[in-house]
Backbone as a chain_set.jsonl record, in Angstrom:
{"seq": "XXXXXXXXXXXXXXXXXXXXXXXXXXXXXXXXXXXXXXXXXXXXXXXXXXXXXXXXXXXXXXXXXXXXXXXXXXXXXXXXXXXXXXXXXXXXXXXXXXXXXXXXXXXXXXXXXXXXXXXXXXXXXXXXXXXXXXXXXXXXXXXXXXXXXXXXXXXXXXXXXXXXXXXXXXXXXXXXXXXXXXXXXXXXXXXXXXXXXXXXXX", "coords": {"N": [[141.694, 91.933, 167.431], [142.469, 93.444, 164.366], [144.056, 96.565, 163.354], [142.976, 97.684, 160.99], [140.51, 96.34, 160.794], [139.325, 97.292, 163.111], [139.108, 100.016, 162.497], [137.328, 99.884, 160.312], [135.096, 98.798, 161.581], [134.512, 100.847, 163.383], [134.012, 102.985, 161.623], [131.751, 102.003, 160.352], [130.024, 102.031, 162.472], [129.708, 104.751, 163.12], [128.967, 105.773, 160.711], [130.387, 107.307, 158.816], [133.619, 108.741, 157.88], [135.606, 110.172, 160.488], [135.224, 113.569, 161.429], [136.53, 116.831, 162.362], [134.628, 117.911, 164.067], [133.324, 115.592, 164.858], [135.334, 114.313, 166.343], [135.601, 116.098, 168.464], [133.128, 115.792, 169.743], [133.476, 113.182, 170.43], [135.039, 113.205, 172.707], [133.824, 115.075, 174.462], [130.472, 115.289, 175.062], [128.404, 116.944, 172.76], [130.245, 118.917, 172.139], [131.222, 118.972, 169.538], [128.912, 119.738, 168.203], [128.711, 122.283, 169.223], [130.898, 123.464, 168.016], [129.905, 123.403, 165.463], [128.167, 125.446, 165.65], [125.679, 124.978, 166.82], [124.08, 125.517, 169.334], [121.835, 124.816, 170.918], [121.484, 122.095, 170.348], [123.935, 121.167, 171.193], [123.749, 121.601, 173.943], [121.71, 119.817, 174.538], [122.872, 117.231, 174.092], [125.103, 117.384, 175.801], [123.885, 117.493, 178.258], [123.197, 114.863, 178.912], [125.7, 113.607, 179.395], [126.533, 115.174, 181.522], [124.614, 114.58, 183.518], [125.141, 111.854, 184.049], [127.789, 111.99, 184.979], [127.36, 113.612, 187.203], [125.74, 111.935, 188.788], [127.598, 109.917, 189.369], [129.571, 111.333, 190.824], [128.113, 112.545, 192.937], [127.221, 110.344, 194.356], [129.45, 109.266, 195.436], [132.13, 108.923, 197.897], [133.369, 111.322, 197.906], [131.487, 113.296, 198.077], [129.501, 112.26, 199.837], [131.011, 111.409, 201.96], [132.945, 109.221, 204.152], [132.809, 106.372, 206.362], [134.416, 105.337, 209.442], [136.478, 102.514, 209.056], [135.205, 101.687, 206.805], [135.046, 99.819, 203.785], [137.142, 100.487, 200.953], [135.934, 100.407, 198.388], [133.287, 100.912, 198.943], [133.051, 103.577, 198.916], [133.062, 104.349, 196.316], [131.623, 105.867, 193.336], [128.221, 105.484, 192.038], [128.19, 104.019, 189.511], [130.804, 102.973, 189.235], [131.055, 101.552, 191.644], [128.926, 99.75, 191.377], [129.645, 98.242, 189.106], [132.031, 97.165, 190.039], [131.041, 95.656, 192.164], [129.437, 93.891, 190.729], [131.32, 92.376, 189.387], [132.907, 91.273, 191.472], [131.036, 90.374, 193.333], [130.958, 90.955, 195.996], [132.94, 91.311, 199.028], [133.171, 91.45, 201.783], [131.937, 89.987, 204.786], [129.576, 89.835, 207.459], [129.627, 91.937, 210.432], [129.609, 95.555, 210.434], [129.805, 96.516, 207.834], [128.566, 94.823, 205.614], [128.521, 92.909, 202.699], [126.087, 92.249, 200.186], [125.554, 89.851, 198.027], [123.47, 89.221, 195.98], [122.137, 91.715, 195.803], [124.227, 93.336, 194.935], [124.687, 92.206, 192.459], [122.293, 92.833, 191.128], [122.395, 95.652, 191.184], [124.622, 95.953, 189.583], [123.663, 94.987, 187.116], [121.73, 96.941, 186.544], [123.406, 99.195, 186.358], [124.988, 98.493, 184.131], [123.023, 98.416, 182.147], [122.217, 101.146, 182.127], [124.63, 102.313, 181.338], [124.896, 101.251, 178.807], [122.833, 102.587, 177.522], [123.913, 105.158, 177.663], [126.122, 104.752, 176.02], [124.91, 104.375, 173.517], [123.767, 106.913, 173.16], [126.107, 108.388, 173.096], [127.272, 107.5, 170.672], [125.272, 108.391, 168.895], [125.569, 111.118, 169.309], [128.151, 111.593, 168.279], [127.813, 110.792, 165.589], [125.86, 112.642, 164.799], [127.245, 115.081, 165.049], [129.191, 114.742, 163.073], [127.569, 114.374, 160.736], [126.134, 116.792, 160.651], [128.183, 118.624, 160.243], [129.221, 117.781, 157.737], [126.953, 118.105, 156.178], [126.676, 120.855, 156.324], [128.967, 121.625, 154.95], [128.27, 120.781, 152.41], [125.846, 122.11, 151.766], [125.903, 124.614, 152.941], [124.191, 125.364, 154.902], [122.896, 125.194, 158.241], [121.299, 123.255, 160.742], [118.945, 124.809, 162.817], [118.558, 125.48, 166.384], [115.886, 125.584, 167.137], [114.642, 124.155, 165.078], [115.814, 121.687, 165.519], [114.874, 120.91, 168.118], [112.174, 120.804, 167.565], [112.134, 118.694, 165.782], [113.046, 116.634, 167.453], [110.931, 116.531, 169.28], [108.791, 115.799, 167.61], [109.614, 113.331, 166.513], [110.373, 111.917, 168.749], [108.294, 111.87, 170.554], [106.541, 109.674, 170.846], [108.257, 107.826, 172.033], [108.796, 109.061, 174.462], [106.28, 109.054, 175.682], [105.831, 106.308, 175.92], [107.91, 105.553, 177.546], [107.675, 105.332, 180.503], [106.194, 102.903, 180.719], [107.942, 101.123, 179.494], [110.141, 101.241, 181.205], [108.984, 100.243, 183.542], [108.406, 97.659, 182.656], [110.972, 96.745, 182.281], [112.001, 96.546, 184.93], [110.125, 94.89, 186.182], [109.801, 92.622, 184.577], [112.034, 92.015, 182.731], [114.482, 92.449, 184.167], [114.339, 90.589, 186.437], [114.468, 88.178, 184.964], [116.998, 88.286, 183.727], [118.557, 88.386, 186.048], [117.949, 85.88, 187.233], [118.953, 84.205, 185.253], [121.702, 84.805, 185.356], [122.381, 83.954, 187.925], [122.661, 81.27, 187.603], [125.239, 80.931, 186.908], [126.724, 81.105, 189.156], [127.921, 80.076, 192.451], [125.756, 79.711, 194.108], [124.147, 78.061, 196.569], [123.025, 75.658, 199.062], [125.113, 75.865, 200.801], [126.206, 78.266, 200.327], [124.629, 80.821, 200.996], [123.15, 83.766, 200.551], [121.867, 86.548, 202.565], [123.775, 85.912, 204.435], [126.039, 84.6, 203.566], [128.567, 85.06, 201.022], [128.424, 84.882, 197.448], [130.028, 83.462, 194.523], [131.264, 83.868, 191.158], [131.287, 81.145, 188.863]], "CA": [[141.139, 92.636, 166.277], [143.494, 94.247, 163.722], [143.784, 98.004, 163.282], [142.087, 97.935, 159.851], [139.177, 95.861, 161.147], [138.802, 98.225, 164.111], [138.728, 101.238, 161.786], [136.125, 99.597, 159.526], [134.003, 98.638, 162.537], [134.185, 102.175, 163.912], [133.413, 103.767, 160.542], [130.403, 101.472, 160.149], [129.231, 102.42, 163.633], [129.384, 106.182, 163.082], [128.374, 106.087, 159.419], [131.332, 107.932, 157.889], [134.903, 109.047, 158.495], [135.532, 111.177, 161.542], [135.588, 114.951, 161.142], [136.976, 117.533, 163.571], [133.453, 118.013, 164.946], [133.105, 114.265, 165.418], [136.343, 114.053, 167.367], [135.283, 116.917, 169.641], [132.016, 115.131, 170.431], [134.004, 111.909, 170.927], [135.572, 113.428, 174.055], [132.825, 115.788, 175.273], [129.173, 115.294, 174.383], [127.909, 118.246, 172.337], [131.296, 119.879, 171.798], [131.239, 119.068, 168.08], [127.752, 120.54, 167.827], [129.044, 123.668, 169.565], [131.772, 123.912, 166.931], [129.034, 123.604, 164.3], [127.292, 126.578, 165.987], [124.353, 124.468, 167.17], [124.138, 125.596, 170.791], [120.74, 124.056, 171.517], [121.776, 120.673, 170.194], [125.097, 120.901, 172.051], [123.241, 121.528, 175.313], [120.914, 118.59, 174.62], [123.754, 116.072, 174.243], [125.962, 117.541, 176.972], [123.073, 117.239, 179.452], [123.282, 113.435, 179.243], [127.003, 113.349, 180.011], [126.555, 115.882, 182.805], [123.789, 113.833, 184.477], [125.857, 110.63, 184.428], [128.937, 112.384, 185.807], [126.815, 114.103, 188.47], [125.33, 110.758, 189.567], [128.813, 109.243, 189.841], [130.243, 112.163, 191.832], [127.242, 112.772, 194.092], [127.046, 109.099, 195.116], [130.765, 108.813, 195.902], [132.53, 109.438, 199.207], [133.821, 112.708, 197.732], [130.365, 114.122, 198.53], [128.794, 111.654, 200.969], [131.935, 111.114, 203.041], [133.137, 107.798, 204.45], [132.76, 106.022, 207.775], [135.599, 104.603, 209.901], [136.462, 101.089, 208.768], [134.454, 101.405, 205.574], [135.877, 99.355, 202.664], [137.399, 101.55, 199.976], [134.996, 100.384, 197.265], [132.002, 101.448, 199.379], [133.081, 105.012, 198.654], [133.016, 104.605, 194.874], [130.358, 106.348, 192.81], [127.252, 104.431, 191.724], [128.553, 103.163, 188.381], [132.044, 102.253, 189.544], [130.776, 100.596, 192.719], [128.03, 98.705, 190.866], [130.42, 97.361, 188.226], [132.966, 96.444, 190.908], [130.246, 94.668, 192.882], [128.98, 92.881, 189.774], [132.467, 91.512, 189.084], [133.387, 90.562, 192.665], [129.893, 89.876, 194.117], [131.174, 91.233, 197.41], [134.207, 90.895, 199.636], [133.112, 91.437, 203.246], [130.769, 89.357, 205.416], [129.469, 90.118, 208.877], [130.02, 93.257, 210.87], [128.826, 96.732, 210.03], [129.863, 96.687, 206.381], [128.338, 93.496, 205.036], [128.111, 92.911, 201.293], [124.972, 91.368, 199.821], [125.862, 89.48, 196.64], [122.363, 89.421, 195.04], [121.909, 93.153, 195.618], [125.337, 93.848, 194.133], [124.465, 91.74, 191.093], [121.194, 93.624, 190.571], [122.92, 97.0, 190.953], [125.513, 95.853, 188.429], [122.83, 94.86, 185.911], [121.148, 98.267, 186.296], [124.485, 100.077, 185.909], [125.35, 98.099, 182.761], [121.93, 98.864, 181.283], [122.304, 102.602, 182.003], [125.836, 102.638, 180.57], [124.598, 100.918, 177.408], [122.053, 103.722, 177.022], [124.868, 106.254, 177.471], [126.944, 104.418, 174.854], [124.091, 104.645, 172.325], [123.671, 108.372, 173.03], [127.452, 108.838, 172.705], [127.403, 107.247, 169.236], [124.362, 109.323, 168.229], [126.182, 112.434, 169.45], [129.264, 111.666, 167.323], [127.232, 110.725, 164.241], [125.178, 113.903, 164.519], [128.257, 116.122, 164.841], [129.765, 114.488, 161.746], [126.583, 114.603, 159.681], [125.822, 118.223, 160.595], [129.327, 119.316, 159.633], [129.283, 117.42, 156.319], [125.798, 118.743, 155.546], [127.002, 122.286, 156.211], [129.966, 121.765, 153.879], [127.602, 120.563, 151.123], [124.751, 123.047, 151.493], [126.135, 125.934, 153.522], [123.144, 125.626, 155.887], [123.011, 124.423, 159.47], [120.013, 123.122, 161.428], [118.822, 125.683, 163.981], [118.146, 124.815, 167.622], [114.427, 125.477, 167.097], [114.329, 123.045, 164.167], [116.254, 120.447, 166.163], [113.958, 120.541, 169.192], [110.91, 120.443, 166.929], [112.337, 117.342, 165.24], [113.114, 115.722, 168.601], [109.577, 116.398, 169.828], [107.934, 115.086, 166.659], [110.058, 111.941, 166.34], [110.586, 111.249, 170.032], [107.12, 111.956, 171.431], [106.042, 108.317, 171.114], [109.184, 107.183, 172.968], [108.62, 109.703, 175.767], [105.006, 108.579, 176.227], [105.933, 104.876, 176.251], [109.062, 105.326, 178.422], [107.317, 104.771, 181.82], [105.799, 101.495, 180.578], [109.149, 100.359, 179.172], [110.943, 101.172, 182.431], [108.278, 99.31, 184.429], [108.597, 96.317, 182.104], [112.366, 96.383, 182.525], [112.208, 96.154, 186.318], [109.189, 93.845, 186.592], [109.912, 91.412, 183.749], [113.341, 91.712, 182.137], [115.527, 92.381, 185.194], [114.321, 89.289, 187.135], [114.897, 87.106, 184.056], [118.46, 88.392, 183.613], [119.11, 88.014, 187.349], [117.815, 84.425, 187.378], [119.883, 83.585, 184.306], [123.082, 84.98, 185.823], [122.631, 83.162, 189.138], [123.044, 79.915, 187.183], [126.692, 80.925, 186.732], [127.335, 81.328, 190.466], [127.915, 78.906, 193.342], [124.653, 79.893, 195.055], [123.554, 76.785, 196.979], [122.719, 75.584, 200.495], [126.318, 76.197, 201.556], [126.513, 79.668, 200.026], [123.263, 81.353, 201.024], [123.108, 85.193, 200.912], [122.977, 87.488, 202.754], [124.74, 85.445, 205.437], [127.258, 84.225, 202.847], [128.787, 85.643, 199.701], [128.503, 83.917, 196.35], [131.077, 83.764, 193.545], [131.074, 83.371, 189.795], [131.961, 79.852, 188.652]], "C": [[142.198, 93.556, 165.682], [143.06, 95.701, 163.644], [142.8, 98.319, 162.166], [140.652, 97.503, 160.155], [138.516, 96.793, 162.159], [138.317, 99.503, 163.449], [137.446, 101.036, 160.982], [134.905, 99.465, 160.437], [133.547, 99.988, 163.059], [133.496, 103.031, 162.854], [131.983, 103.305, 160.266], [129.479, 101.926, 161.27], [128.793, 103.875, 163.557], [128.874, 106.634, 161.726], [129.296, 106.7, 158.398], [132.654, 108.195, 158.609], [134.74, 110.183, 159.505], [135.97, 112.543, 161.029], [136.075, 115.587, 162.444], [135.826, 117.649, 164.57], [133.161, 116.675, 165.619], [134.078, 113.947, 166.533], [136.076, 114.863, 168.63], [134.154, 116.279, 170.449], [132.406, 113.758, 170.965], [134.435, 112.061, 172.386], [134.567, 114.11, 174.986], [131.518, 115.845, 174.499], [128.781, 116.729, 174.023], [128.967, 119.237, 171.909], [131.417, 120.054, 170.287], [130.079, 119.897, 167.566], [128.0, 122.016, 168.127], [129.955, 124.265, 168.505], [130.958, 124.199, 165.671], [128.033, 124.742, 164.504], [125.838, 126.138, 166.182], [124.264, 124.386, 168.696], [123.044, 124.77, 171.467], [120.984, 122.567, 171.471], [122.957, 120.27, 171.079], [124.655, 120.731, 173.5], [122.466, 120.234, 175.539], [121.811, 117.379, 174.871], [124.621, 116.171, 175.497], [125.2, 117.231, 178.257], [123.153, 115.774, 179.88], [124.599, 113.119, 179.948], [127.073, 113.984, 181.397], [125.791, 115.099, 183.872], [124.518, 112.581, 184.963], [127.051, 110.948, 185.328], [128.46, 112.846, 187.178], [126.394, 112.944, 189.367], [126.553, 110.073, 190.174], [129.476, 110.018, 190.978], [129.401, 112.278, 193.099], [127.024, 111.521, 194.936], [128.369, 108.543, 195.638], [131.086, 109.434, 197.254], [133.091, 110.847, 199.123], [132.759, 113.658, 198.268], [129.741, 113.562, 199.803], [129.69, 111.414, 202.179], [132.044, 109.618, 203.281], [133.151, 107.583, 205.956], [134.027, 105.269, 208.174], [135.457, 103.107, 209.641], [135.727, 100.705, 207.507], [135.39, 100.917, 204.477], [135.999, 100.441, 201.603], [136.34, 101.594, 198.883], [133.593, 100.853, 197.651], [131.914, 102.948, 199.095], [133.086, 105.362, 197.179], [131.659, 105.2, 194.5], [129.487, 105.193, 192.351], [127.737, 103.488, 190.633], [129.802, 102.34, 188.675], [131.807, 101.184, 190.608], [129.922, 99.435, 192.215], [128.77, 97.724, 189.968], [131.413, 96.529, 189.033], [132.23, 95.33, 191.658], [129.76, 93.555, 191.979], [130.094, 91.885, 189.468], [132.852, 90.653, 190.292], [132.276, 89.853, 193.436], [130.139, 89.984, 195.618], [132.473, 90.672, 197.946], [134.123, 90.75, 201.147], [131.824, 90.788, 203.739], [130.766, 89.683, 206.897], [129.877, 91.536, 209.213], [129.124, 94.351, 210.305], [128.728, 96.872, 208.519], [129.773, 95.317, 205.699], [127.877, 93.644, 203.59], [126.99, 91.907, 201.077], [125.109, 91.048, 198.332], [124.698, 89.678, 195.669], [122.082, 90.891, 194.753], [122.989, 93.75, 194.727], [125.194, 93.419, 192.677], [123.382, 92.575, 190.403], [121.653, 95.046, 190.264], [123.839, 97.013, 189.738], [124.745, 95.767, 187.125], [122.236, 96.212, 185.538], [122.203, 99.223, 185.755], [124.885, 99.77, 184.469], [124.287, 98.571, 181.781], [122.008, 100.376, 181.055], [123.518, 103.026, 181.185], [125.667, 102.282, 179.097], [123.769, 102.023, 176.76], [122.98, 104.895, 176.735], [125.736, 106.008, 176.247], [126.193, 104.722, 173.563], [123.988, 106.148, 172.086], [125.009, 108.95, 172.59], [127.663, 108.664, 171.208], [126.515, 108.199, 168.444], [124.941, 110.728, 168.209], [127.327, 112.621, 168.452], [128.747, 111.682, 165.891], [126.585, 112.056, 163.858], [126.171, 115.026, 164.247], [128.896, 115.982, 163.466], [128.8, 114.87, 160.632], [126.242, 116.081, 159.529], [126.941, 119.0, 159.918], [129.391, 119.044, 158.131], [128.124, 118.04, 155.543], [126.047, 120.229, 155.341], [128.003, 122.529, 155.088], [129.313, 121.626, 152.506], [126.631, 121.684, 150.779], [124.99, 124.464, 151.994], [125.088, 126.314, 154.559], [123.322, 124.705, 157.093], [121.654, 124.391, 160.164], [119.982, 123.996, 162.673], [118.372, 124.882, 165.202], [116.637, 124.6, 167.646], [114.0, 124.298, 166.227], [114.688, 121.702, 164.806], [115.263, 119.996, 167.229], [112.581, 120.17, 168.656], [110.987, 119.019, 166.383], [112.361, 116.305, 166.353], [111.72, 115.467, 169.166], [108.702, 115.546, 168.918], [108.306, 113.61, 166.545], [110.158, 111.184, 167.658], [109.393, 111.245, 170.961], [106.606, 110.569, 171.819], [106.926, 107.594, 172.126], [109.018, 107.748, 174.375], [107.358, 109.18, 176.446], [105.108, 107.121, 176.691], [107.062, 104.563, 177.229], [108.68, 104.766, 179.792], [106.947, 103.289, 181.759], [107.009, 100.614, 180.295], [110.027, 100.177, 180.406], [110.315, 100.184, 183.411], [108.474, 97.869, 183.968], [110.019, 95.824, 182.361], [112.551, 95.837, 183.933], [111.318, 94.99, 186.748], [109.426, 92.534, 185.848], [111.341, 91.062, 183.352], [114.429, 91.537, 183.186], [115.504, 91.065, 185.971], [114.789, 88.125, 186.26], [116.416, 87.099, 183.923], [119.123, 87.948, 184.909], [119.078, 86.498, 187.538], [118.787, 83.687, 186.466], [121.315, 83.652, 184.824], [123.382, 84.156, 187.071], [123.006, 81.719, 188.807], [124.556, 79.791, 187.022], [127.416, 81.26, 188.033], [127.281, 80.037, 191.289], [126.842, 79.026, 194.424], [124.006, 78.532, 195.34], [123.309, 76.81, 198.481], [123.908, 75.982, 201.359], [126.781, 77.635, 201.311], [125.174, 80.386, 199.87], [123.264, 82.811, 201.483], [121.849, 85.499, 201.731], [124.008, 87.056, 203.789], [126.081, 85.11, 204.796], [127.351, 84.994, 201.532], [128.771, 84.531, 198.658], [129.578, 84.373, 195.376], [130.651, 83.271, 192.173], [131.828, 82.052, 189.642], [132.354, 79.714, 187.186]], "O": [[142.775, 94.371, 166.403], [141.891, 96.038, 163.833], [141.888, 99.124, 162.354], [139.699, 98.205, 159.819], [137.316, 97.056, 162.087], [137.252, 100.021, 163.787], [136.577, 101.908, 160.966], [133.822, 99.952, 160.114], [132.349, 100.25, 163.169], [132.518, 103.719, 163.144], [131.107, 104.121, 159.98], [128.294, 102.174, 161.046], [127.653, 104.205, 163.885], [128.397, 107.761, 161.593], [129.013, 106.622, 157.202], [132.79, 107.909, 159.798], [133.855, 111.03, 159.382], [136.951, 112.663, 160.296], [136.037, 114.956, 163.501], [136.027, 117.501, 165.775], [132.8, 116.625, 166.795], [133.695, 113.376, 167.555], [136.297, 114.378, 169.74], [134.209, 116.229, 171.678], [131.742, 113.227, 171.854], [134.225, 111.162, 173.2], [134.471, 113.76, 176.162], [131.47, 116.393, 173.398], [128.82, 117.621, 174.871], [128.639, 120.293, 171.369], [131.685, 121.155, 169.808], [130.226, 120.666, 166.616], [127.558, 122.892, 167.383], [129.808, 125.43, 168.135], [131.274, 125.114, 164.909], [127.167, 124.982, 163.662], [124.902, 126.823, 165.771], [124.363, 123.302, 169.271], [123.295, 124.103, 172.471], [120.723, 121.856, 172.442], [122.978, 119.176, 171.643], [125.124, 119.834, 174.201], [122.558, 119.627, 176.606], [121.536, 116.584, 175.77], [124.851, 115.172, 176.178], [125.787, 116.762, 179.232], [123.173, 115.477, 181.075], [124.611, 112.443, 180.976], [127.612, 113.391, 182.332], [126.262, 114.967, 185.002], [124.511, 112.283, 186.157], [127.292, 110.257, 186.318], [129.071, 112.519, 188.195], [126.658, 112.961, 190.569], [126.546, 109.697, 191.346], [129.894, 109.431, 191.976], [129.917, 112.126, 194.207], [126.679, 111.627, 196.113], [128.397, 107.46, 196.222], [130.403, 110.354, 197.703], [133.274, 111.503, 200.148], [133.08, 114.698, 198.843], [129.482, 114.309, 200.747], [129.198, 111.235, 203.293], [131.311, 108.835, 202.676], [133.464, 108.493, 206.725], [134.651, 104.627, 207.329], [134.433, 102.507, 209.968], [135.634, 99.524, 207.173], [136.431, 101.532, 204.25], [135.07, 101.217, 201.385], [135.892, 102.671, 198.489], [132.788, 101.16, 196.772], [130.822, 103.513, 199.043], [133.111, 106.539, 196.821], [130.679, 105.063, 195.233], [129.947, 104.053, 192.28], [127.698, 102.271, 190.815], [129.842, 101.142, 188.391], [132.291, 100.058, 190.492], [130.156, 98.281, 192.575], [128.553, 96.515, 190.053], [131.618, 95.347, 188.756], [132.727, 94.21, 191.772], [129.675, 92.402, 192.402], [129.84, 90.691, 189.31], [133.093, 89.454, 190.155], [132.526, 88.855, 194.113], [129.599, 89.209, 196.408], [133.033, 89.712, 197.417], [134.909, 90.013, 201.741], [130.752, 91.013, 203.179], [131.823, 89.796, 207.519], [130.413, 92.252, 208.368], [128.041, 94.096, 209.777], [127.7, 97.292, 207.989], [130.777, 94.746, 205.271], [126.959, 94.409, 203.295], [126.953, 90.851, 201.708], [124.811, 91.887, 197.482], [124.91, 90.261, 194.605], [121.823, 91.272, 193.611], [122.699, 94.576, 193.862], [125.537, 94.173, 191.766], [123.531, 92.973, 189.248], [121.336, 95.586, 189.204], [123.837, 97.966, 188.958], [125.122, 96.397, 186.136], [122.233, 96.594, 184.368], [121.945, 99.972, 184.813], [125.098, 100.687, 183.675], [124.612, 99.071, 180.704], [121.88, 100.839, 179.921], [123.447, 103.991, 180.423], [126.238, 102.946, 178.232], [123.974, 102.358, 175.593], [122.86, 105.551, 175.701], [126.054, 106.944, 175.513], [126.77, 105.264, 172.62], [124.107, 106.609, 170.951], [125.049, 109.894, 171.801], [128.173, 109.565, 170.542], [126.947, 108.755, 167.435], [124.821, 111.444, 167.215], [127.458, 113.686, 167.848], [129.191, 112.49, 165.074], [126.744, 112.535, 162.735], [125.975, 115.828, 163.334], [129.117, 116.975, 162.773], [129.159, 115.594, 159.704], [126.08, 116.572, 158.412], [126.694, 119.91, 159.126], [129.592, 119.967, 157.341], [128.287, 118.451, 154.394], [125.677, 120.794, 154.312], [127.902, 123.517, 154.36], [129.74, 122.268, 151.546], [126.593, 122.154, 149.642], [124.354, 125.408, 151.525], [125.08, 127.444, 155.048], [123.829, 123.59, 156.975], [120.937, 125.391, 160.171], [120.894, 123.932, 163.498], [117.874, 123.762, 165.08], [116.158, 123.568, 168.115], [113.105, 123.537, 166.596], [113.968, 120.715, 164.656], [114.854, 118.835, 167.247], [111.899, 119.319, 169.226], [110.041, 118.24, 166.502], [111.773, 115.231, 166.225], [111.369, 114.333, 169.49], [107.964, 114.68, 169.386], [107.433, 112.743, 166.487], [110.043, 109.959, 167.687], [109.463, 110.677, 172.05], [106.276, 110.323, 172.979], [106.433, 106.846, 172.971], [109.089, 107.013, 175.36], [107.365, 108.896, 177.644], [104.546, 106.748, 177.721], [107.17, 103.43, 177.698], [109.303, 103.798, 180.229], [107.335, 102.511, 182.63], [107.096, 99.491, 180.794], [110.587, 99.104, 180.629], [111.015, 99.386, 184.035], [108.681, 96.97, 184.783], [110.242, 94.642, 182.623], [113.178, 94.795, 184.121], [111.717, 94.188, 187.592], [109.27, 91.456, 186.421], [111.808, 89.95, 183.603], [115.214, 90.592, 183.115], [116.562, 90.464, 186.155], [115.431, 87.196, 186.75], [117.049, 86.045, 183.994], [120.122, 87.228, 184.889], [120.07, 85.902, 187.957], [119.371, 82.674, 186.851], [122.055, 82.672, 184.742], [124.513, 83.707, 187.259], [123.599, 81.024, 189.632], [125.094, 78.684, 187.001], [128.583, 81.652, 188.016], [126.678, 79.045, 190.879], [127.004, 78.503, 195.526], [123.396, 77.929, 194.457], [123.379, 77.869, 199.104], [123.74, 76.389, 202.509], [127.65, 78.145, 202.019], [124.657, 80.537, 198.763], [123.369, 83.073, 202.681], [120.856, 84.782, 201.607], [125.004, 87.748, 204.001], [127.134, 85.309, 205.403], [126.359, 85.501, 201.009], [129.074, 83.377, 198.963], [129.994, 85.532, 195.399], [129.804, 82.388, 192.039], [132.893, 81.872, 190.232], [132.933, 78.7, 186.795]]}, "num_chains": 1, "name": "protein.A"}
């Protein structure tokens, strides 16, 4: 993809050219909003990045520690380990540290889904920082934290109420379908039967 096409794609994704506030939120969620003096909104977006980082750190060997003979990738955080497992489908069989290819595939699917959600929030965070700054330049007014949270509650209430049902549908219906579809691209057969054996992508 050429540089011009990349720039056009990015501009279409965020809605307009990048401002200083947009670039700040590009690197740290909510930092652009903080520059725009929207502390409540900054805290809202930063909370998402903080939770994801916390999950990664708290599930890694940095916090949980490691056992003697444990494979290095077993000490990765949830997202890194899940993506690594999704790509490799496991490396060790037998013994204390046995990989289970189907479980690693499922964990990888969940990690990819959660990272896609984070990507959407990241884009929303950048777009909001840009739009708030440009709106302030035009009108001289900035949305208060109270107004923002009221807007979030009014527009997002339906999503919050339906979220449990959507999550249940994801795990009960969608996840098994994706898993079954992906297994068609592996060598899972009578000679490669987890958990006794590992499977590979073909």
